[in-house]
């Protein structure tokens, strides 16, 4: 599985949790301007000085509010991220940052983790567009999990694509982007969603109700 990794500064890893999204996003853009490379297998990565982490993110429809069988406004999705330490040494200072796109909102209080601490996502007043987790140290050949629920809130009429990736920071300034294990190659986690068409009322009084699907 391909992975993308880039160097980041030490101050990035200790950025205050209260930083606003614009500041964090600007910093994230700077990360991608640093050294970035793609490697196709584990062997080409060994000896690079970085801990080898694999990050996979999956999604499922947790609650179909209108029983339509499609993902529509009001439905709930459950995301799961697995961070696997593939090395034979422990990975310290591992954290996860996940910015959610405008079509979905985090259900505050639903962030569950296998270890570490939830910095943002579970408390009243936390932003509903970001999940921030400090995993601490992941043991050699072990993994950490986080899952959380979101509600679909904002869709355009017709077909929409909800796309999401998580960013994981590791020791020595390493930075990893999540991959969807259900697709070949390196991809964000994406699902199809359908926005309702507006109701139309014609001059003759005929009332046409729009459909969220096709």
Short mmCIF file of C-alpha atoms in Angstrom, two decimals:
data_model
loop_
_atom_site.label_atom_id
_atom_site.label_comp_id
_atom_site.label_asym_id
_atom_site.label_seq_id
_atom_site.Cartn_x
_atom_site.Cartn_y
_atom_site.Cartn_z
CA UNK A 1 0.00 0.00 0.00
CA UNK A 2 1.37 3.42 -0.91
CA UNK A 3 1.90 5.98 1.80
CA UNK A 4 2.65 9.70 1.78
CA UNK A 5 4.98 11.12 4.37
CA UNK A 6 6.44 14.58 4.82
CA UNK A 7 8.65 16.27 7.38
CA UNK A 8 7.10 18.76 9.80
CA UNK A 9 8.56 21.05 12.43
CA UNK A 10 8.61 20.16 16.11
CA UNK A 11 6.40 23.14 16.97
CA UNK A 12 3.67 21.66 14.78
CA UNK A 13 3.43 18.59 16.98
CA UNK A 14 2.93 20.71 20.08
CA UNK A 15 0.51 23.27 18.62
CA UNK A 16 -2.05 24.39 21.25
CA UNK A 17 -5.36 22.60 20.98
CA UNK A 18 -7.16 25.95 21.12
CA UNK A 19 -5.74 27.12 17.79
CA UNK A 20 -8.50 28.04 15.36
CA UNK A 21 -9.14 26.03 12.21
CA UNK A 22 -7.72 28.71 9.90
CA UNK A 23 -4.41 28.66 11.78
CA UNK A 24 -4.27 24.87 11.79
CA UNK A 25 -5.19 24.69 8.10
CA UNK A 26 -2.51 27.22 7.18
CA UNK A 27 0.03 25.18 9.11
CA UNK A 28 -1.15 22.02 7.37
CA UNK A 29 -0.63 23.67 3.97
CA UNK A 30 2.94 24.46 5.02
CA UNK A 31 3.51 20.80 5.88
CA UNK A 32 2.80 19.80 2.30
CA UNK A 33 5.42 22.26 1.05
CA UNK A 34 8.11 20.40 2.99
CA UNK A 35 9.89 17.25 1.82
CA UNK A 36 7.25 14.84 0.51
CA UNK A 37 7.67 11.46 -1.08
CA UNK A 38 5.65 8.37 -1.88
CA UNK A 39 6.92 4.85 -1.32
CA UNK A 40 5.28 1.74 -2.65
CA UNK A 41 6.37 -0.83 -0.10
CA UNK A 42 7.73 -1.19 3.39
CA UNK A 43 11.28 -2.13 2.39
CA UNK A 44 11.93 1.15 0.58
CA UNK A 45 10.99 2.97 3.77
CA UNK A 46 13.22 1.09 6.19
CA UNK A 47 16.28 3.00 7.35
CA UNK A 48 14.76 6.39 6.59
CA UNK A 49 14.90 7.46 10.24
CA UNK A 50 11.11 7.59 10.59
CA UNK A 51 8.81 5.20 12.39
CA UNK A 52 6.71 3.25 9.90
CA UNK A 53 3.00 3.84 10.56
CA UNK A 54 0.07 2.62 8.50
CA UNK A 55 -3.12 4.72 8.71
CA UNK A 56 -6.41 3.31 7.40
CA UNK A 57 -9.81 5.00 7.55
CA UNK A 58 -13.18 3.37 6.88
CA UNK A 59 -16.78 4.59 6.99
CA UNK A 60 -20.21 2.99 7.33
CA UNK A 61 -23.80 4.19 7.46
CA UNK A 62 -24.64 4.05 11.17
CA UNK A 63 -28.19 5.45 11.04
CA UNK A 64 -30.43 5.78 7.99
CA UNK A 65 -32.79 8.47 9.27
CA UNK A 66 -35.27 8.29 6.39
CA UNK A 67 -34.85 4.57 5.63
CA UNK A 68 -34.04 5.45 2.02
CA UNK A 69 -31.10 3.10 1.68
CA UNK A 70 -29.00 6.05 0.47
CA UNK A 71 -26.92 8.52 2.44
CA UNK A 72 -29.01 11.70 2.75
CA UNK A 73 -29.29 14.74 5.02
CA UNK A 74 -29.91 13.68 8.62
CA UNK A 75 -28.19 10.31 8.29
CA UNK A 76 -25.29 9.40 10.57
CA UNK A 77 -21.94 7.97 9.48
CA UNK A 78 -19.37 6.21 11.65
CA UNK A 79 -15.70 6.69 10.80
CA UNK A 80 -12.98 4.38 12.11
CA UNK A 81 -9.26 5.14 11.90
CA UNK A 82 -6.62 2.52 12.66
CA UNK A 83 -3.03 3.65 13.21
CA UNK A 84 -0.73 0.63 13.05
CA UNK A 85 2.90 0.78 14.16
CA UNK A 86 4.66 -1.53 11.69
CA UNK A 87 8.08 -1.09 13.29
CA UNK A 88 9.84 -3.19 15.91
CA UNK A 89 10.23 -0.20 18.22
CA UNK A 90 7.58 1.87 20.00
CA UNK A 91 6.29 5.04 18.34
CA UNK A 92 6.02 7.93 20.81
CA UNK A 93 4.19 11.22 20.49
CA UNK A 94 1.60 9.96 17.99
CA UNK A 95 -1.41 12.23 17.41
CA UNK A 96 -4.29 12.46 14.94
CA UNK A 97 -5.99 15.48 13.41
CA UNK A 98 -9.08 15.06 11.25
CA UNK A 99 -10.75 18.06 9.59
CA UNK A 100 -14.31 17.31 8.44
CA UNK A 101 -15.67 18.80 5.25
CA UNK A 102 -18.70 21.10 5.19
CA UNK A 103 -21.19 18.35 4.27
CA UNK A 104 -20.90 16.69 7.69
CA UNK A 105 -20.71 17.68 11.36
CA UNK A 106 -19.18 15.78 14.26
CA UNK A 107 -21.59 14.42 16.86
CA UNK A 108 -19.86 15.75 19.95
CA UNK A 109 -19.21 13.12 22.59
CA UNK A 110 -18.95 10.20 20.17
CA UNK A 111 -15.15 10.12 19.82
CA UNK A 112 -13.95 6.78 21.24
CA UNK A 113 -10.29 5.75 21.39
CA UNK A 114 -8.34 2.63 22.34
CA UNK A 115 -5.63 4.65 24.12
CA UNK A 116 -4.50 8.19 24.83
CA UNK A 117 -6.68 11.28 25.20
CA UNK A 118 -9.30 13.11 23.14
CA UNK A 119 -8.13 16.73 22.87
CA UNK A 120 -11.10 17.96 20.84
CA UNK A 121 -14.38 16.32 19.89
CA UNK A 122 -16.05 15.17 23.09
CA UNK A 123 -16.68 18.30 25.14
CA UNK A 124 -19.43 20.90 24.93
CA UNK A 125 -18.13 23.86 22.96
CA UNK A 126 -15.65 21.85 20.89
CA UNK A 127 -15.66 22.48 17.16
CA UNK A 128 -17.92 20.17 15.16
CA UNK A 129 -15.58 20.11 12.17
CA UNK A 130 -12.42 18.66 13.73
CA UNK A 131 -11.30 15.61 15.73
CA UNK A 132 -7.99 15.86 17.59
CA UNK A 133 -6.56 12.86 19.46
CA UNK A 134 -3.27 12.33 21.31
CA UNK A 135 -2.51 8.60 21.20
CA UNK A 136 0.75 8.91 23.13
CA UNK A 137 3.01 5.90 22.53
CA UNK A 138 1.94 3.03 20.27
CA UNK A 139 3.82 -0.17 21.09
CA UNK A 140 5.89 -1.97 18.48
CA UNK A 141 3.77 -3.99 16.04
CA UNK A 142 0.59 -2.72 17.68
CA UNK A 143 -2.19 -0.32 16.77
CA UNK A 144 -4.43 2.43 18.11
CA UNK A 145 -8.04 3.02 17.12
CA UNK A 146 -10.38 5.99 17.04
CA UNK A 147 -13.98 6.07 15.88
CA UNK A 148 -16.54 8.84 15.83
CA UNK A 149 -19.99 9.61 14.45
CA UNK A 150 -20.98 12.47 12.17
CA UNK A 151 -24.31 13.73 10.86
CA UNK A 152 -24.82 14.59 7.20
CA UNK A 153 -25.98 18.22 7.27
CA UNK A 154 -25.39 19.98 3.97
CA UNK A 155 -25.84 18.43 0.52
CA UNK A 156 -26.41 19.90 -2.92
CA UNK A 157 -29.33 18.45 -4.93
CA UNK A 158 -28.41 15.16 -6.56
CA UNK A 159 -25.18 13.22 -6.19
CA UNK A 160 -22.56 14.42 -3.69
CA UNK A 161 -19.22 12.90 -2.73
CA UNK A 162 -18.29 13.05 0.96
CA UNK A 163 -14.50 12.78 1.08
CA UNK A 164 -12.36 12.67 4.19
CA UNK A 165 -8.79 11.89 5.25
CA UNK A 166 -7.13 11.85 8.66
CA UNK A 167 -3.62 13.19 9.31
CA UNK A 168 -1.37 11.41 11.79
CA UNK A 169 1.79 12.88 13.28
CA UNK A 170 4.54 10.58 14.52
CA UNK A 171 8.01 10.88 16.06
CA UNK A 172 10.93 12.55 14.25
CA UNK A 173 8.55 14.88 12.43
CA UNK A 174 6.86 12.15 10.41
CA UNK A 175 3.43 12.82 8.93
CA UNK A 176 1.00 10.30 7.46
CA UNK A 177 -2.29 10.63 5.57
CA UNK A 178 -4.98 7.98 5.91
CA UNK A 179 -5.84 5.56 3.12
CA UNK A 180 -9.12 3.83 2.33
CA UNK A 181 -8.25 0.10 2.49
CA UNK A 182 -11.31 -0.83 0.43
CA UNK A 183 -9.91 0.78 -2.73
CA UNK A 184 -6.73 0.12 -4.72
CA UNK A 185 -3.93 2.65 -4.50
CA UNK A 186 -3.81 5.58 -2.09
CA UNK A 187 -7.21 7.26 -1.69
CA UNK A 188 -9.21 9.37 0.74
CA UNK A 189 -12.27 7.73 2.29
CA UNK A 190 -15.25 8.60 0.09
CA UNK A 191 -18.97 7.79 0.01
CA UNK A 192 -21.82 8.82 -2.28
CA UNK A 193 -24.59 10.93 -0.77
CA UNK A 194 -27.76 12.32 -2.31
CA UNK A 195 -29.26 15.74 -1.73
CA UNK A 196 -32.99 16.31 -2.16
CA UNK A 197 -34.28 18.32 -5.08
CA UNK A 198 -36.53 21.29 -4.19
CA UNK A 199 -40.29 20.84 -4.32
CA UNK A 200 -41.86 22.40 -7.42
CA UNK A 201 -45.37 23.89 -7.56
CA UNK A 202 -46.63 24.63 -11.08
CA UNK A 203 -49.12 27.32 -12.10
CA UNK A 204 -51.84 24.71 -12.56
CA UNK A 205 -51.47 23.73 -8.91
CA UNK A 206 -49.67 20.47 -9.61
CA UNK A 207 -47.33 19.76 -6.71
CA UNK A 208 -44.14 17.88 -7.61
CA UNK A 209 -42.07 16.57 -4.75
CA UNK A 210 -38.36 16.28 -5.42
CA UNK A 211 -36.48 13.08 -4.71
CA UNK A 212 -33.12 12.70 -3.00
CA UNK A 213 -32.13 9.78 -5.21
CA UNK A 214 -32.30 8.87 -8.87
#
